[in-house]
């Protein structure tokens, strides 16, 4: 839905631009072999870092979209919902890490100075990247948690 | 001699050196060349702003100069713009000049240089160019990050219909970059190996959130783009008008037409400026504005309404006299005083502001089927007298006002209703009577019709009946019958009575209806005439009376056959001798009887004529009960004595006797007839409706016959139902 609001090329059917990345956001895509071989600490700390970055980036994207699409309350509500879910997942990760006796990395500012002065098109691009990565990371977190559950039943 | 030549030589030398000095002056470069050239870049507006000064000017020296400015793109030899800028230069003055580039400044390197010349009439021989300044390079740095290419201009705001130039700047020359406007491929031109340019002509407004233009490399390495914000063209405000309600505030309104608001641009703002007072205000609303009027100071107003957005301004003007634009507030405090049955006084107030000006007020009064209109001049209070009104009627009044001199607009209507008072009923009730003689006295039933609203002038409360015994010259009875009532019954003896009937409301009594009733009806025998009814009733006429009559009355029963006759009557004037009587109660097949009375000047009704008829005759629905007697071998007698011709659905004109026989022969006195079932019989005709017997003769002995007696009328005969059978006996049997 978010893509529809941005106009072409984002709204073109089947649009995909995997080459578009934000350096401040860890990419979810990783080779299966690499992902499977991660140990518990690495697995959870990657996810935790990603969702921390995602909550901050979703805030940025929400601000961007409020300017780019002012008359679209549903879009803004969706972005807010995504950010809250990311925060929820962050909490889940922290709880699991504590249960496993792993240290929780401190919160850091993942955005830095990047946001200011971006043009309208640049903001549309980063909106696309953030929502794409949010989707990918959520899928990956589901797999991560399934794996951990199998490993530590109960 | 030598001295003189020396002197001459010296003089010549001096002259020579002077000349040389002069030519040296002429061949030296101009001291007034442009210096300290600085270039400022405004990439958002794609503008270059130049600043320079001219040195070596004396204090307070003013020189008219012309500066020639050259702008090149990509390389200095590629000159794209030359312009001569003329101005007067003062000592120590910093000069400015701006140039807008159609191509975004990030797309190519620009170079700028200038030279000057004096353009003064005072020194014409010195007007040739100075040397060129050195080329100033203008290069917009945009190589932040590691992107393979960039698209320009970013987030530009333009007006619909304008031309825009887009470019991309690529790091390397290898990328095959394609660019799209709203998903449609654009054709470009190469400016440089790394730079391509796209010219968009007459850009259209697509949406408020902008138009996407993006480029991508074929190596799938990046998508870069810009959003072009196209604004609708700001239109001139339409229908600009100002008016005042009270000479203290002006209310100006206009039609803003299209809203040019966008993501990148606020909706246009409106400013009102008045030139005589020099006051200006920013309007808070997009289609109206209030303006405080300084009391009793300014009469003429010259307004300029300016619509402004980021890109453009549009203005409209309005010049007017304040007193010519008065739209008053609606009048208030509308009251009705001195309201009688036929008159009323209406008062109202108008809003004034202290500067007394006259208003013209329009008053309209709506009653039942009538409208009264008045125009009244008013300064503070309005007043209008209305006469000739109808009593007990609700009137709806409305009033509105406008400026009497220099009319502009009417105020809103202010409405108020009132009801006139009741008055005494204006007409006597329509009264009639029915007299029945019972055992030596009379039962007189009085009937009257309710007065119409126009006659009643108020709510009728009761009816007064005064019964005066004329034989004994005394008032026998006074009756007061509360309304609603439409009649009463009186028991009187056989004396002559005069009866007064009046209708009374809260104000007074109506004129009296007077009727004389005598115990002895004394009606002479009057012939009853037959009349034929029509669709809308009965058309009756009668002979005018030789004596003086005050009127005629036609009387009938709406339900002549019912238990209650439901007496009806119609009064007509003395000169009328015919009328159409209609009633919703008239039914086909019912005989109505009409009695026509003349009312003498002494108020005594006399029966003049009787009419009877059917509004629509119907064929009889059954046949008389027939008794057969005196049966012989050749005859028999039929009789139907009990058959009443009075209560039939039409006038019985006679009877048909049908006789069916085997022989099929009809004797004289009868004719052959074919019935609806194709049976053949003999038909006898009896022309006298009063005849109730008939002898059937010339019959054959020992024969079987069948008979039927049926009445016939102008609309048909009775049903051909069951025939009665009879067989004649043997001749020799007794």
mmCIF file of N, CA and C in Angstrom, chain A residues 2 20-22 24-25 53-62 64 79 82 111 123-138:
data_model
loop_
_atom_site.group_PDB
_atom_site.id
_atom_site.type_symbol
_atom_site.label_atom_id
_atom_site.label_comp_id
_atom_site.label_asym_id
_atom_site.label_seq_id
_atom_site.Cartn_x
_atom_site.Cartn_y
_atom_site.Cartn_z
ATOM 1 N N UNK A 2 1.894 1.258 0.728
ATOM 2 C CA UNK A 2 2.763 2.426 0.809
ATOM 3 C C UNK A 2 3.308 2.757 -0.561
ATOM 4 N N UNK A 20 18.843 -1.095 -4.283
ATOM 5 C CA UNK A 20 18.663 0.083 -3.443
ATOM 6 C C UNK A 20 18.804 -0.331 -1.995
ATOM 7 N N UNK A 21 19.737 0.281 -1.316
ATOM 8 C CA UNK A 21 19.997 -0.045 0.085
ATOM 9 C C UNK A 21 20.232 1.229 0.850
ATOM 10 N N UNK A 22 20.048 1.151 2.132
ATOM 11 C CA UNK A 22 20.459 2.239 3.014
ATOM 12 C C UNK A 22 21.622 1.724 3.843
ATOM 13 N N UNK A 24 22.575 2.693 6.575
ATOM 14 C CA UNK A 24 22.308 2.710 8.010
ATOM 15 C C UNK A 24 21.416 1.560 8.445
ATOM 16 N N UNK A 25 20.939 0.750 7.501
ATOM 17 C CA UNK A 25 19.997 -0.324 7.824
ATOM 18 C C UNK A 25 20.621 -1.665 7.436
ATOM 19 N N UNK A 53 17.270 -0.609 14.513
ATOM 20 C CA UNK A 53 17.395 0.310 13.370
ATOM 21 C C UNK A 53 16.041 0.539 12.705
ATOM 22 N N UNK A 54 15.266 -0.532 12.595
ATOM 23 C CA UNK A 54 13.958 -0.406 11.922
ATOM 24 C C UNK A 54 13.022 0.530 12.678
ATOM 25 N N UNK A 55 12.992 0.444 14.019
ATOM 26 C CA UNK A 55 12.095 1.354 14.758
ATOM 27 C C UNK A 55 12.491 2.792 14.472
ATOM 28 N N UNK A 56 13.782 3.074 14.417
ATOM 29 C CA UNK A 56 14.213 4.448 14.160
ATOM 30 C C UNK A 56 13.944 4.855 12.718
ATOM 31 N N UNK A 57 14.178 3.937 11.791
ATOM 32 C CA UNK A 57 13.953 4.261 10.382
ATOM 33 C C UNK A 57 12.472 4.415 10.070
ATOM 34 N N UNK A 58 11.650 3.597 10.738
ATOM 35 C CA UNK A 58 10.201 3.720 10.502
ATOM 36 C C UNK A 58 9.685 5.056 11.023
ATOM 37 N N UNK A 59 10.291 5.562 12.088
ATOM 38 C CA UNK A 59 9.933 6.893 12.572
ATOM 39 C C UNK A 59 10.264 7.927 11.502
ATOM 40 N N UNK A 60 11.454 7.782 10.905
ATOM 41 C CA UNK A 60 11.882 8.705 9.847
ATOM 42 C C UNK A 60 10.946 8.634 8.646
ATOM 43 N N UNK A 61 10.623 7.404 8.255
ATOM 44 C CA UNK A 61 9.741 7.222 7.096
ATOM 45 C C UNK A 61 8.342 7.792 7.389
ATOM 46 N N UNK A 62 7.872 7.590 8.634
ATOM 47 C CA UNK A 62 6.582 8.171 9.018
ATOM 48 C C UNK A 62 6.605 9.686 8.868
ATOM 49 N N UNK A 64 8.637 11.428 6.903
ATOM 50 C CA UNK A 64 8.728 11.699 5.465
ATOM 51 C C UNK A 64 7.349 11.647 4.811
ATOM 52 N N UNK A 79 2.200 2.794 8.938
ATOM 53 C CA UNK A 79 3.620 2.931 9.274
ATOM 54 C C UNK A 79 3.797 2.929 10.790
ATOM 55 N N UNK A 82 3.499 -0.562 12.051
ATOM 56 C CA UNK A 82 4.713 -1.338 11.783
ATOM 57 C C UNK A 82 5.787 -1.011 12.806
ATOM 58 N N UNK A 111 20.646 6.232 12.823
ATOM 59 C CA UNK A 111 20.414 7.104 11.666
ATOM 60 C C UNK A 111 21.529 8.103 11.442
ATOM 61 N N UNK A 123 13.519 10.625 -0.386
ATOM 62 C CA UNK A 123 12.684 10.178 0.730
ATOM 63 C C UNK A 123 11.762 9.047 0.293
ATOM 64 N N UNK A 124 11.295 9.128 -0.944
ATOM 65 C CA UNK A 124 10.450 8.035 -1.459
ATOM 66 C C UNK A 124 11.276 6.760 -1.537
ATOM 67 N N UNK A 125 12.537 6.902 -2.003
ATOM 68 C CA UNK A 125 13.427 5.740 -2.120
ATOM 69 C C UNK A 125 13.661 5.101 -0.761
ATOM 70 N N UNK A 126 13.965 5.911 0.222
ATOM 71 C CA UNK A 126 14.273 5.292 1.524
ATOM 72 C C UNK A 126 13.019 4.721 2.166
ATOM 73 N N UNK A 127 11.852 5.296 1.848
ATOM 74 C CA UNK A 127 10.603 4.701 2.321
ATOM 75 C C UNK A 127 10.451 3.303 1.764
ATOM 76 N N UNK A 128 10.773 3.153 0.500
ATOM 77 C CA UNK A 128 10.690 1.842 -0.143
ATOM 78 C C UNK A 128 11.664 0.875 0.524
ATOM 79 N N UNK A 129 12.902 1.283 0.717
ATOM 80 C CA UNK A 129 13.926 0.389 1.280
ATOM 81 C C UNK A 129 13.529 -0.039 2.691
ATOM 82 N N UNK A 130 13.100 0.917 3.507
ATOM 83 C CA UNK A 130 12.773 0.612 4.906
ATOM 84 C C UNK A 130 11.608 -0.368 4.988
ATOM 85 N N UNK A 131 10.565 -0.134 4.221
ATOM 86 C CA UNK A 131 9.414 -1.046 4.311
ATOM 87 C C UNK A 131 9.780 -2.415 3.757
ATOM 88 N N UNK A 132 10.624 -2.433 2.742
ATOM 89 C CA UNK A 132 11.048 -3.721 2.195
ATOM 90 C C UNK A 132 11.837 -4.498 3.241
ATOM 91 N N UNK A 133 12.794 -3.793 3.882
ATOM 92 C CA UNK A 133 13.633 -4.468 4.870
ATOM 93 C C UNK A 133 12.817 -4.864 6.095
ATOM 94 N N UNK A 134 11.833 -4.048 6.441
ATOM 95 C CA UNK A 134 10.974 -4.407 7.576
ATOM 96 C C UNK A 134 10.293 -5.741 7.295
ATOM 97 N N UNK A 135 9.756 -5.883 6.063
ATOM 98 C CA UNK A 135 9.105 -7.135 5.686
ATOM 99 C C UNK A 135 10.077 -8.302 5.750
ATOM 100 N N UNK A 136 11.265 -8.113 5.156
ATOM 101 C CA UNK A 136 12.248 -9.216 5.116
ATOM 102 C C UNK A 136 12.695 -9.600 6.523
ATOM 103 N N UNK A 137 12.980 -8.586 7.370
ATOM 104 C CA UNK A 137 13.460 -8.864 8.719
ATOM 105 C C UNK A 137 12.395 -9.547 9.563
ATOM 106 N N UNK A 138 11.124 -9.180 9.340
ATOM 107 C CA UNK A 138 10.044 -9.835 10.100
ATOM 108 C C UNK A 138 9.989 -11.315 9.728
#
